[in-house]
Tab-separated table of C-alpha atoms and ligand atoms in Angstrom:
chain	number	residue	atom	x	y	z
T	1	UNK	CA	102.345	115.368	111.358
T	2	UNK	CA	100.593	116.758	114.124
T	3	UNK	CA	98.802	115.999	116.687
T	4	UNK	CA	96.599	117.082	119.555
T	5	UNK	CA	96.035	114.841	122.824
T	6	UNK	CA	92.634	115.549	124.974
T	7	UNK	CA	92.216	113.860	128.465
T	8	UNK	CA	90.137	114.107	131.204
T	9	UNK	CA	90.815	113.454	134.992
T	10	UNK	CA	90.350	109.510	134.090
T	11	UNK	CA	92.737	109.322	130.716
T	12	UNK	CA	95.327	112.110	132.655
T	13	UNK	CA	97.815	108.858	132.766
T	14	UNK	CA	98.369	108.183	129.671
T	15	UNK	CA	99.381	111.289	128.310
T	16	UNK	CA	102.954	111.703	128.879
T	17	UNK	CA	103.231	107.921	127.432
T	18	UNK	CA	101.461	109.298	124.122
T	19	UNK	CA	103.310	112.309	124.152
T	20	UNK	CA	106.766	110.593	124.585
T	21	UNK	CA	105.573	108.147	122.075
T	22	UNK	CA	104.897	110.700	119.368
T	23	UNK	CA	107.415	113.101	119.748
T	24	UNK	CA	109.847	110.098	119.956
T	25	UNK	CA	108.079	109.300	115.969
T	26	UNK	CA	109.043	112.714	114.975
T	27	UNK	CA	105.500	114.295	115.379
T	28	UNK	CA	104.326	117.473	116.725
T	29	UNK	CA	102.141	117.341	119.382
T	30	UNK	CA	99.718	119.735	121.140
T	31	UNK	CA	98.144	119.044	124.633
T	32	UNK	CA	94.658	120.771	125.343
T	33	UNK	CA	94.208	119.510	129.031
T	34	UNK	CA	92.513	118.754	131.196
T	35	UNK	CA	95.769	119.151	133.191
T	36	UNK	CA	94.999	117.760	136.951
T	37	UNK	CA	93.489	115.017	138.294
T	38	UNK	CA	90.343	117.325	139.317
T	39	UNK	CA	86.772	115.668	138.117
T	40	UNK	CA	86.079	117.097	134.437
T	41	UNK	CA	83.436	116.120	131.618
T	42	UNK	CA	84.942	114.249	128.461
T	43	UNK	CA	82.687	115.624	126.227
T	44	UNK	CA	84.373	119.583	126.552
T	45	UNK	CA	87.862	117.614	125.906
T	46	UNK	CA	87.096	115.529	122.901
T	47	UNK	CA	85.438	118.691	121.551
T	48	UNK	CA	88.260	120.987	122.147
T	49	UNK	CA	90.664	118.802	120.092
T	50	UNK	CA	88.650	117.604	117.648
T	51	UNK	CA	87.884	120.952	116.522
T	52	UNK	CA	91.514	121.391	115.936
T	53	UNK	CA	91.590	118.151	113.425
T	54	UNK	CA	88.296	120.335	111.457
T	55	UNK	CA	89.953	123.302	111.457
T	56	UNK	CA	92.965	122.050	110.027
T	57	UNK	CA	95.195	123.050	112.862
T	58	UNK	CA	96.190	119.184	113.812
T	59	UNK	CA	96.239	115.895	111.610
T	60	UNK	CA	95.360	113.383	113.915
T	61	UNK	CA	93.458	113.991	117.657
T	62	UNK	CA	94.091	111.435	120.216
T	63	UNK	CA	91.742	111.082	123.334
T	64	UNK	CA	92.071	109.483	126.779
T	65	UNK	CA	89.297	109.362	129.437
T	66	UNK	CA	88.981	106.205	131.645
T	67	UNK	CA	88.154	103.524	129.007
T	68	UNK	CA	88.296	105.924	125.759
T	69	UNK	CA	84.407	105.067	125.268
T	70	UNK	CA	83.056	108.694	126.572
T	71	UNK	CA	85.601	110.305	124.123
T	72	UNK	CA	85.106	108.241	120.951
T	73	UNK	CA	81.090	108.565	121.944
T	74	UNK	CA	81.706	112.511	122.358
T	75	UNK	CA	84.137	112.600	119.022
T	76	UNK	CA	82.591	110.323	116.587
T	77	UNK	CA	79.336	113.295	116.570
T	78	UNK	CA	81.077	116.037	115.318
T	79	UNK	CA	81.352	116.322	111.611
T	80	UNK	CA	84.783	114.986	110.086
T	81	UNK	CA	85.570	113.040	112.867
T	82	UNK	CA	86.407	108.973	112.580
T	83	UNK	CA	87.461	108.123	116.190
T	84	UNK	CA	88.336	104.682	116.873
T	85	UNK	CA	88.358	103.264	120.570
T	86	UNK	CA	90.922	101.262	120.469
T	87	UNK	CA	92.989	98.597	123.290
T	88	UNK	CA	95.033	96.333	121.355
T	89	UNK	CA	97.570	96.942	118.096
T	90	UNK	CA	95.775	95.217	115.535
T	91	UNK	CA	92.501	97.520	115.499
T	92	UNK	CA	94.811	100.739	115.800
T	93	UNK	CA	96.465	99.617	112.509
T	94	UNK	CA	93.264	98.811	110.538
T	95	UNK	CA	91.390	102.031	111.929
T	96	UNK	CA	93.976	103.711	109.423
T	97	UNK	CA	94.290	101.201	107.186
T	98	UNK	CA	90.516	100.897	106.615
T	99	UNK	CA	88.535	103.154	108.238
T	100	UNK	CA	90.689	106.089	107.509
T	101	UNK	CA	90.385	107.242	111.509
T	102	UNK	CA	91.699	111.046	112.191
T	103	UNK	CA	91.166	109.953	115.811
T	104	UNK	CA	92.317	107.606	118.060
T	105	UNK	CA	90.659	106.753	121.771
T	106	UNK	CA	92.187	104.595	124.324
T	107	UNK	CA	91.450	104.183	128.389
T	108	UNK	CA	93.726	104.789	131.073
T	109	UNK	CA	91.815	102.331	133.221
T	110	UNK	CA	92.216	99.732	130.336
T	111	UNK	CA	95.762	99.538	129.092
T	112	UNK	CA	98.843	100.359	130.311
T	113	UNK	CA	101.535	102.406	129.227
T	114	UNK	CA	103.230	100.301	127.169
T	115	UNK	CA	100.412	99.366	125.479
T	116	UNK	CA	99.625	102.397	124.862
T	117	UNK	CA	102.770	103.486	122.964
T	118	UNK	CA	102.470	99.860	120.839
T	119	UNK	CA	99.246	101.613	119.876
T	120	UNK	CA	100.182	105.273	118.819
T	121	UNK	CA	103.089	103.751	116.982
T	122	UNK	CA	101.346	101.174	115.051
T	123	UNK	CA	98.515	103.955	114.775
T	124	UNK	CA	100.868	106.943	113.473
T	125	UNK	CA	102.642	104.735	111.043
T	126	UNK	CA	99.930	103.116	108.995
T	127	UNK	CA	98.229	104.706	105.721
T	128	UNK	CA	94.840	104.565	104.703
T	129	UNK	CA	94.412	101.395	101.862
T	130	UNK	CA	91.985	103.711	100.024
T	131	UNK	CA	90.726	101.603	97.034
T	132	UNK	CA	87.612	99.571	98.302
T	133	UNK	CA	87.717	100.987	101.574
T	134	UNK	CA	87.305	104.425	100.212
T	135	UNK	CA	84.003	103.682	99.462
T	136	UNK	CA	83.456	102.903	102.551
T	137	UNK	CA	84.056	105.409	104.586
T	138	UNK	CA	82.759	108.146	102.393
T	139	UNK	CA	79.434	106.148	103.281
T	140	UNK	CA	80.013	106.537	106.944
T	141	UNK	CA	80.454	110.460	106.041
T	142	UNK	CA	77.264	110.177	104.532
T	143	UNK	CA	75.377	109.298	107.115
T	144	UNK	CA	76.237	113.124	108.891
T	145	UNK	CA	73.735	114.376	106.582
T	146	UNK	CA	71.087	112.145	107.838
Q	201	LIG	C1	85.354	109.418	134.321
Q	201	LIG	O1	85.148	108.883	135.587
Q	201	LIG	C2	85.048	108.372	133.254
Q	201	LIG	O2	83.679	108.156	133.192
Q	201	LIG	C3	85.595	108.812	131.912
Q	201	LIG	O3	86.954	109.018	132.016
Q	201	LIG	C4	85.423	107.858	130.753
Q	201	LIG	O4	85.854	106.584	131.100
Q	201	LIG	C5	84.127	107.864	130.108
Q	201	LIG	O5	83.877	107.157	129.117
């Protein structure tokens, strides 16, 4: 699969650990800054990767600002996006499992590294149930045309 990881100045931490992480999985992985610790706006970040998931150029996005709340905010308004802000294991595996995510938000001021890998691998290696839950999220689709 691949991905692509957007940060800003606050989520710049936890990038190498997601990288590692999913390259370590067997993934391909794209980076799309922000690259230094200099004061940038989340919003330009979550856009800039999450218009590679629409366009079909990465699978999955991940995003990192501070607490991953600005990012899944910014993400989860652009059409085709399902981010999911996310600090512990369990909710990164039913994100997939249920809410069919193609986005995954976490904060560098929240969890640590380790953490943090826990998360991308339980995240990258679970499937979306479909079934019941399909129904589901192709109502959360429908609320874009509202
Ligand atoms: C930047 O200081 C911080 O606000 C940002 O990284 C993020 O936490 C926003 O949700």
């Amino acid at each position: 699969m691949k991905y692509v990881i957007g940060n800003d100045h606050g989520g710049i931490d936890l990038v190498d650990a997601v990288e590692e992480k999913l390259k370590e999985l067997g993934h391909q992985v794209e980076k799309v800054g922000t690259f230094s610790k200099e004061s940038v706006d989340y919003p330009d970040f979550a856009k800039k990767a999450c218009q590679k998931v629409i366009d079909k150029e990465a699978d999955f996005a991940i995003l990192l600002c501070g607490t991953g709340v600005g990012m899944s905010l910014s993400a989860n308004k652009i059409k085709g996006i399902r981010a999911a802000c996310v600090s512990e294991t369990y909710s990164a595996k039913m994100s997939r499992a249920h809410n069919n995510a193609n986005c995954l938000c976490m904060g560098a001021r929240v969890i640590g590294s380790e953490v943090c890998k826990d998360i991308v691998e339980v995240f990258a290696s679970t499937k979306f149930e479909g079934g019941r839950h399909e129904k589901r999220v192709n109502k959360i689709m429908d609320i874009e045309e509202m």
